mmCIF file of C-alpha atoms in Angstrom:
data_model
loop_
_atom_site.group_PDB
_atom_site.id
_atom_site.type_symbol
_atom_site.label_atom_id
_atom_site.label_comp_id
_atom_site.label_asym_id
_atom_site.label_seq_id
_atom_site.Cartn_x
_atom_site.Cartn_y
_atom_site.Cartn_z
ATOM 1 C CA UNK A 47 12.382 15.110 -5.534
ATOM 2 C CA UNK A 48 10.606 11.852 -6.257
ATOM 3 C CA UNK A 49 12.136 8.672 -4.866
ATOM 4 C CA UNK A 50 14.277 6.454 -7.090
ATOM 5 C CA UNK A 51 12.852 2.955 -6.547
ATOM 6 C CA UNK A 52 15.254 0.961 -8.755
ATOM 7 C CA UNK A 53 17.182 -1.800 -6.984
ATOM 8 C CA UNK A 54 20.165 -3.642 -8.433
ATOM 9 C CA UNK A 55 18.951 -7.247 -8.383
ATOM 10 C CA UNK A 56 15.821 -9.308 -7.897
ATOM 11 C CA UNK A 57 17.377 -10.816 -4.801
ATOM 12 C CA UNK A 58 17.858 -7.370 -3.293
ATOM 13 C CA UNK A 59 14.294 -6.433 -4.211
ATOM 14 C CA UNK A 60 13.002 -9.375 -2.158
ATOM 15 C CA UNK A 61 14.642 -8.181 1.041
ATOM 16 C CA UNK A 62 12.337 -8.770 3.979
ATOM 17 C CA UNK A 63 10.437 -11.795 2.647
ATOM 18 C CA UNK A 64 9.871 -14.443 5.291
ATOM 19 C CA UNK A 65 8.279 -17.819 5.844
ATOM 20 C CA UNK A 66 4.501 -17.585 5.873
ATOM 21 C CA UNK A 67 4.343 -14.288 3.979
ATOM 22 C CA UNK A 68 1.544 -13.650 1.487
ATOM 23 C CA UNK A 69 2.099 -12.683 -2.156
ATOM 24 C CA UNK A 70 -0.188 -11.311 -4.857
ATOM 25 C CA UNK A 71 1.307 -12.357 -8.191
ATOM 26 C CA UNK A 72 0.410 -10.972 -11.607
ATOM 27 C CA UNK A 73 -0.071 -12.995 -14.755
ATOM 28 C CA UNK A 74 -2.654 -15.134 -16.529
ATOM 29 C CA UNK A 75 -1.379 -18.617 -17.265
ATOM 30 C CA UNK A 76 2.171 -17.765 -18.342
ATOM 31 C CA UNK A 77 1.282 -14.405 -19.895
ATOM 32 C CA UNK A 78 2.775 -11.490 -17.996
ATOM 33 C CA UNK A 79 4.144 -13.533 -15.107
ATOM 34 C CA UNK A 80 7.084 -12.083 -13.134
ATOM 35 C CA UNK A 81 9.402 -14.994 -13.929
ATOM 36 C CA UNK A 82 12.595 -13.430 -12.614
ATOM 37 C CA UNK A 83 11.049 -12.457 -9.293
ATOM 38 C CA UNK A 84 9.438 -15.884 -8.906
ATOM 39 C CA UNK A 85 12.818 -17.550 -9.410
ATOM 40 C CA UNK A 86 14.422 -15.123 -6.951
ATOM 41 C CA UNK A 87 11.702 -15.921 -4.429
ATOM 42 C CA UNK A 88 12.436 -19.618 -4.897
ATOM 43 C CA UNK A 89 16.130 -18.923 -4.297
ATOM 44 C CA UNK A 90 15.369 -17.307 -0.924
ATOM 45 C CA UNK A 91 14.186 -20.674 0.394
ATOM 46 C CA UNK A 92 11.084 -19.227 2.079
ATOM 47 C CA UNK A 93 8.286 -21.696 2.700
ATOM 48 C CA UNK A 94 4.721 -21.855 3.958
ATOM 49 C CA UNK A 95 3.747 -18.871 1.820
ATOM 50 C CA UNK A 96 0.300 -17.824 0.695
ATOM 51 C CA UNK A 97 -0.262 -16.926 -2.955
ATOM 52 C CA UNK A 98 -3.062 -14.913 -4.547
ATOM 53 C CA UNK A 99 -3.001 -15.249 -8.319
ATOM 54 C CA UNK A 100 -5.392 -16.065 -11.131
ATOM 55 C CA UNK A 101 -3.856 -19.535 -11.268
ATOM 56 C CA UNK A 102 -0.713 -21.192 -9.920
ATOM 57 C CA UNK A 103 1.437 -21.416 -13.028
ATOM 58 C CA UNK A 104 1.960 -24.663 -14.893
ATOM 59 C CA UNK A 105 3.913 -27.805 -14.148
ATOM 60 C CA UNK A 106 7.535 -26.663 -14.068
ATOM 61 C CA UNK A 107 6.789 -23.026 -14.917
ATOM 62 C CA UNK A 108 5.877 -19.824 -13.137
ATOM 63 C CA UNK A 109 4.472 -20.357 -9.658
ATOM 64 C CA UNK A 110 4.475 -24.072 -10.435
ATOM 65 C CA UNK A 111 8.182 -24.054 -9.520
ATOM 66 C CA UNK A 112 7.396 -22.964 -5.955
ATOM 67 C CA UNK A 113 4.435 -25.323 -5.807
ATOM 68 C CA UNK A 114 6.484 -28.366 -6.834
ATOM 69 C CA UNK A 115 9.064 -27.533 -4.162
ATOM 70 C CA UNK A 116 6.380 -27.568 -1.469
ATOM 71 C CA UNK A 117 6.889 -23.910 -0.629
ATOM 72 C CA UNK A 118 3.228 -22.831 -0.979
ATOM 73 C CA UNK A 119 0.744 -23.486 1.838
ATOM 74 C CA UNK A 120 -2.327 -21.674 0.524
ATOM 75 C CA UNK A 121 -3.564 -20.454 -2.852
ATOM 76 C CA UNK A 122 -6.407 -18.085 -3.686
ATOM 77 C CA UNK A 123 -7.138 -18.454 -7.400
ATOM 78 C CA UNK A 124 -9.917 -18.593 -9.940
ATOM 79 C CA UNK A 125 -8.943 -21.942 -11.451
ATOM 80 C CA UNK A 126 -6.484 -24.812 -11.209
ATOM 81 C CA UNK A 127 -5.919 -25.021 -14.968
ATOM 82 C CA UNK A 128 -3.661 -27.676 -16.472
ATOM 83 C CA UNK A 129 -1.295 -27.780 -13.492
ATOM 84 C CA UNK A 130 -1.411 -31.462 -12.511
ATOM 85 C CA UNK A 131 0.751 -30.939 -9.429
ATOM 86 C CA UNK A 132 -1.584 -28.193 -8.241
ATOM 87 C CA UNK A 133 -4.553 -30.549 -8.578
ATOM 88 C CA UNK A 134 -2.664 -33.408 -6.917
ATOM 89 C CA UNK A 135 -1.642 -31.376 -3.862
ATOM 90 C CA UNK A 136 -5.148 -29.949 -3.485
ATOM 91 C CA UNK A 137 -6.888 -33.331 -3.690
ATOM 92 C CA UNK A 138 -4.283 -34.990 -1.445
ATOM 93 C CA UNK A 139 -4.797 -32.460 1.329
ATOM 94 C CA UNK A 140 -1.313 -30.964 1.035
ATOM 95 C CA UNK A 141 -2.520 -27.519 -0.010
ATOM 96 C CA UNK A 142 -5.336 -25.187 1.007
ATOM 97 C CA UNK A 143 -7.095 -23.648 -1.978
ATOM 98 C CA UNK A 144 -9.723 -20.918 -2.074
ATOM 99 C CA UNK A 145 -11.389 -20.906 -5.480
ATOM 100 C CA UNK A 146 -13.180 -17.682 -6.329
ATOM 101 C CA UNK A 147 -14.877 -16.350 -9.476
ATOM 102 C CA UNK A 148 -12.364 -14.623 -11.735
ATOM 103 C CA UNK A 149 -14.145 -11.271 -11.727
ATOM 104 C CA UNK A 150 -14.556 -11.395 -7.957
ATOM 105 C CA UNK A 151 -10.850 -12.145 -7.558
ATOM 106 C CA UNK A 152 -9.938 -9.169 -9.739
ATOM 107 C CA UNK A 153 -12.236 -6.853 -7.797
ATOM 108 C CA UNK A 154 -11.055 -8.161 -4.407
ATOM 109 C CA UNK A 155 -7.489 -7.242 -5.344
ATOM 110 C CA UNK A 156 -8.515 -3.842 -6.688
ATOM 111 C CA UNK A 157 -10.619 -3.159 -3.616
ATOM 112 C CA UNK A 158 -7.695 -4.010 -1.370
ATOM 113 C CA UNK A 159 -5.544 -1.453 -3.146
ATOM 114 C CA UNK A 160 -8.291 1.170 -3.081
ATOM 115 C CA UNK A 161 -8.950 0.824 0.644
ATOM 116 C CA UNK A 162 -12.426 -0.672 0.166
ATOM 117 C CA UNK A 163 -12.868 -3.438 2.780
ATOM 118 C CA UNK A 164 -15.655 -5.368 1.039
ATOM 119 C CA UNK A 165 -18.268 -5.179 -1.707
ATOM 120 C CA UNK A 166 -21.397 -6.947 -2.939
ATOM 121 C CA UNK A 167 -21.513 -8.822 -6.246
ATOM 122 C CA UNK A 168 -24.035 -11.120 -7.952
ATOM 123 C CA UNK A 169 -21.261 -13.560 -8.930
ATOM 124 C CA UNK A 170 -21.608 -16.802 -6.967
ATOM 125 C CA UNK A 171 -25.118 -16.290 -5.605
ATOM 126 C CA UNK A 172 -26.920 -19.631 -5.311
ATOM 127 C CA UNK A 173 -23.674 -21.628 -5.492
ATOM 128 C CA UNK A 174 -21.247 -22.978 -2.855
ATOM 129 C CA UNK A 175 -19.288 -19.720 -3.307
ATOM 130 C CA UNK A 176 -22.066 -17.972 -1.373
ATOM 131 C CA UNK A 177 -23.706 -20.887 0.439
ATOM 132 C CA UNK A 178 -20.477 -22.362 1.779
ATOM 133 C CA UNK A 179 -19.243 -25.942 1.628
ATOM 134 C CA UNK A 180 -16.630 -25.463 -1.088
ATOM 135 C CA UNK A 181 -13.599 -27.629 -0.175
ATOM 136 C CA UNK A 182 -10.693 -25.498 1.065
ATOM 137 C CA UNK A 183 -8.655 -28.518 2.103
ATOM 138 C CA UNK A 184 -9.108 -32.256 1.640
ATOM 139 C CA UNK A 185 -8.131 -35.187 3.817
ATOM 140 C CA UNK A 186 -5.699 -37.675 2.244
ATOM 141 C CA UNK A 187 -8.672 -40.010 1.577
ATOM 142 C CA UNK A 188 -10.383 -37.303 -0.488
ATOM 143 C CA UNK A 189 -12.979 -36.265 2.078
ATOM 144 C CA UNK A 190 -13.348 -32.607 3.013
ATOM 145 C CA UNK A 191 -11.139 -31.529 5.912
ATOM 146 C CA UNK A 192 -12.074 -27.843 5.779
ATOM 147 C CA UNK A 193 -14.931 -26.194 3.900
ATOM 148 C CA UNK A 194 -15.629 -22.592 3.059
ATOM 149 C CA UNK A 195 -18.096 -20.825 5.370
ATOM 150 C CA UNK A 196 -21.314 -19.264 4.063
ATOM 151 C CA UNK A 197 -21.104 -15.625 3.033
ATOM 152 C CA UNK A 198 -23.537 -12.826 3.684
ATOM 153 C CA UNK A 199 -26.139 -12.404 0.935
ATOM 154 C CA UNK A 200 -28.306 -9.290 0.700
ATOM 155 C CA UNK A 201 -31.000 -8.025 -1.627
ATOM 156 C CA UNK A 202 -30.550 -4.794 -3.578
ATOM 157 C CA UNK A 203 -33.252 -3.587 -5.985
ATOM 158 C CA UNK A 204 -34.758 -7.045 -6.150
ATOM 159 C CA UNK A 205 -31.484 -8.856 -6.847
ATOM 160 C CA UNK A 206 -29.334 -11.055 -4.628
ATOM 161 C CA UNK A 207 -25.707 -10.119 -3.978
ATOM 162 C CA UNK A 208 -22.962 -11.871 -2.023
ATOM 163 C CA UNK A 209 -20.470 -10.034 0.177
ATOM 164 C CA UNK A 210 -16.846 -10.466 -0.884
ATOM 165 C CA UNK A 211 -13.933 -9.186 1.203
ATOM 166 C CA UNK A 212 -10.997 -7.265 -0.224
ATOM 167 C CA UNK A 213 -7.546 -8.842 -0.493
ATOM 168 C CA UNK A 214 -4.295 -7.309 0.672
ATOM 169 C CA UNK A 215 -0.980 -9.152 0.833
ATOM 170 C CA UNK A 216 2.441 -8.636 2.374
ATOM 171 C CA UNK A 217 4.098 -8.475 -1.048
ATOM 172 C CA UNK A 218 3.109 -8.262 -4.697
ATOM 173 C CA UNK A 219 5.205 -9.450 -7.641
ATOM 174 C CA UNK A 220 4.391 -8.082 -11.100
ATOM 175 C CA UNK A 221 5.891 -7.682 -14.555
ATOM 176 C CA UNK A 222 5.637 -4.642 -16.819
ATOM 177 C CA UNK A 223 6.812 -3.845 -20.330
ATOM 178 C CA UNK A 224 8.044 -0.389 -19.329
ATOM 179 C CA UNK A 225 8.661 1.423 -16.092
ATOM 180 C CA UNK A 226 10.414 4.501 -14.773
ATOM 181 C CA UNK A 227 12.551 5.080 -11.703
ATOM 182 C CA UNK A 228 9.549 6.223 -9.709
ATOM 183 C CA UNK A 229 7.580 3.000 -10.175
ATOM 184 C CA UNK A 230 5.130 4.129 -12.847
ATOM 185 C CA UNK A 231 4.349 1.148 -15.070
ATOM 186 C CA UNK A 232 3.079 0.350 -18.569
ATOM 187 C CA UNK A 233 1.944 -3.175 -19.476
ATOM 188 C CA UNK A 234 1.903 -4.806 -22.906
ATOM 189 C CA UNK A 235 -1.415 -5.940 -24.348
ATOM 190 C CA UNK A 236 -2.748 -9.150 -22.743
ATOM 191 C CA UNK A 237 0.211 -9.261 -20.342
ATOM 192 C CA UNK A 238 -1.550 -6.461 -18.497
ATOM 193 C CA UNK A 239 -4.157 -8.941 -17.135
ATOM 194 C CA UNK A 240 -3.936 -9.244 -13.321
ATOM 195 C CA UNK A 241 -0.691 -7.295 -12.965
ATOM 196 C CA UNK A 242 -2.102 -3.836 -12.068
ATOM 197 C CA UNK A 243 -4.593 -5.400 -9.640
ATOM 198 C CA UNK A 244 -1.980 -7.548 -7.914
ATOM 199 C CA UNK A 245 0.298 -4.517 -7.648
ATOM 200 C CA UNK A 246 -2.438 -2.511 -5.934
ATOM 201 C CA UNK A 247 -3.026 -5.209 -3.305
ATOM 202 C CA UNK A 248 0.569 -5.578 -2.090
ATOM 203 C CA UNK A 249 1.885 -3.656 0.900
ATOM 204 C CA UNK A 250 5.322 -3.924 -0.721
ATOM 205 C CA UNK A 251 5.025 -4.219 -4.491
ATOM 206 C CA UNK A 252 8.008 -5.259 -6.579
ATOM 207 C CA UNK A 253 7.929 -4.800 -10.353
ATOM 208 C CA UNK A 254 10.271 -6.360 -12.864
ATOM 209 C CA UNK A 255 10.367 -4.187 -15.982
ATOM 210 C CA UNK A 256 11.591 -5.049 -19.459
ATOM 211 C CA UNK A 257 12.583 -1.460 -20.208
ATOM 212 C CA UNK A 258 13.467 1.419 -17.899
ATOM 213 C CA UNK A 259 12.543 4.708 -19.548
ATOM 214 C CA UNK A 260 10.892 8.070 -19.089
ATOM 215 C CA UNK A 261 7.103 7.810 -19.339
ATOM 216 C CA UNK A 262 4.510 10.255 -20.575
ATOM 217 C CA UNK A 263 1.913 10.562 -17.784
ATOM 218 C CA UNK A 264 -0.838 9.838 -20.303
ATOM 219 C CA UNK A 265 0.549 6.364 -21.064
ATOM 220 C CA UNK A 266 0.907 5.168 -17.458
ATOM 221 C CA UNK A 267 -1.291 2.166 -16.621
ATOM 222 C CA UNK A 268 -0.327 1.971 -12.945
ATOM 223 C CA UNK A 269 0.973 4.953 -10.965
ATOM 224 C CA UNK A 270 4.124 4.577 -8.938
ATOM 225 C CA UNK A 271 2.302 5.158 -5.643
ATOM 226 C CA UNK A 272 1.470 1.429 -5.744
ATOM 227 C CA UNK A 273 5.072 0.298 -6.417
ATOM 228 C CA UNK A 274 7.908 0.293 -3.886
ATOM 229 C CA UNK A 275 10.731 -1.483 -5.760
ATOM 230 C CA UNK A 276 11.692 -1.776 -9.437
ATOM 231 C CA UNK A 277 14.029 -4.369 -10.975
ATOM 232 C CA UNK A 278 15.276 -3.805 -14.528
ATOM 233 C CA UNK A 279 15.570 -7.004 -16.567
ATOM 234 C CA UNK A 280 18.450 -7.828 -18.848
ATOM 235 C CA UNK A 281 17.607 -8.168 -22.568
ATOM 236 C CA UNK A 282 17.840 -11.960 -22.176
ATOM 237 C CA UNK A 283 15.468 -11.981 -19.223
ATOM 238 C CA UNK A 284 13.039 -9.680 -21.000
ATOM 239 C CA UNK A 285 12.976 -11.946 -24.061
ATOM 240 C CA UNK A 286 12.428 -15.131 -22.049
ATOM 241 C CA UNK A 287 8.659 -15.576 -22.360
ATOM 242 C CA UNK A 288 7.259 -19.075 -22.190
ATOM 243 C CA UNK A 289 4.254 -20.248 -24.204
ATOM 244 C CA UNK A 290 1.696 -22.173 -22.181
ATOM 245 C CA UNK A 291 0.209 -24.174 -25.053
ATOM 246 C CA UNK A 292 1.684 -24.721 -28.479
ATOM 247 C CA UNK A 293 -0.405 -26.432 -31.163
ATOM 248 C CA UNK A 294 0.628 -27.240 -34.713
ATOM 249 C CA UNK A 295 -1.855 -27.140 -37.556
ATOM 250 C CA UNK A 296 -1.465 -29.088 -40.807
ATOM 251 C CA UNK A 297 -1.294 -27.092 -44.061
ATOM 252 C CA UNK A 298 -4.701 -26.545 -45.721
ATOM 253 C CA UNK A 299 -3.870 -29.050 -48.486
ATOM 254 C CA UNK A 300 -2.997 -31.728 -45.977
ATOM 255 C CA UNK A 301 0.524 -32.059 -47.340
ATOM 256 C CA UNK A 302 3.813 -31.758 -45.513
ATOM 257 C CA UNK A 303 4.834 -28.374 -44.194
ATOM 258 C CA UNK A 304 6.026 -26.435 -41.213
ATOM 259 C CA UNK A 305 2.511 -25.900 -39.909
ATOM 260 C CA UNK A 306 1.404 -22.924 -37.880
ATOM 261 C CA UNK A 307 1.510 -22.005 -34.252
ATOM 262 C CA UNK A 308 -1.708 -20.941 -32.577
#
């Protein structure tokens, strides 16, 4: 009989987290982020953690909550985005940041889950990504305290490729639209983003799901072999989805109106 992986609460699902642990976290901006698990992680009080995610949330939202509390020591991400506190901590030398091309980050997570230790890619060749010197940590005066080392570059069929190492983490936190008791997951549209890849990279992967149901094998996006714990959200938690940017457009005639969200 297959194992039932459902746990009662997000707090229970985070059993075993500790100071200094590493976390792969799904989401892109605020789309598909595991909000409930992030809040539960904040509630544990753990600190000095490492985070691997496409970005580090926004000011006051997502991983930005942990960042603002000073709980994160190191971030591996593809961009800083509009998170002013993220930028401030990085430039002030309070946070170590490894910036990596978005496609390379995705493949490093996937490779970690697939048991592939490293791979070659053309992304970053001829830049500080490959040549080294990218600031990992600054001094308070803005000078570089720690720089990235050079990476191995090899030629294949006349092209140059840089060696990138796979990523595995102690835990992974992801969000899915649907899941079953065995950890099989289905993601909704753009909320799929980095979630399957982050889930693959975690040694202990925890999924918050909006709906617990039986799944047709043909619709599964991520098999349950990659998921160890499942938390079922309440309807209120499932409906709580923040919008990163909200812009209002004037009506075409320029007159008064409700406008449109985009």
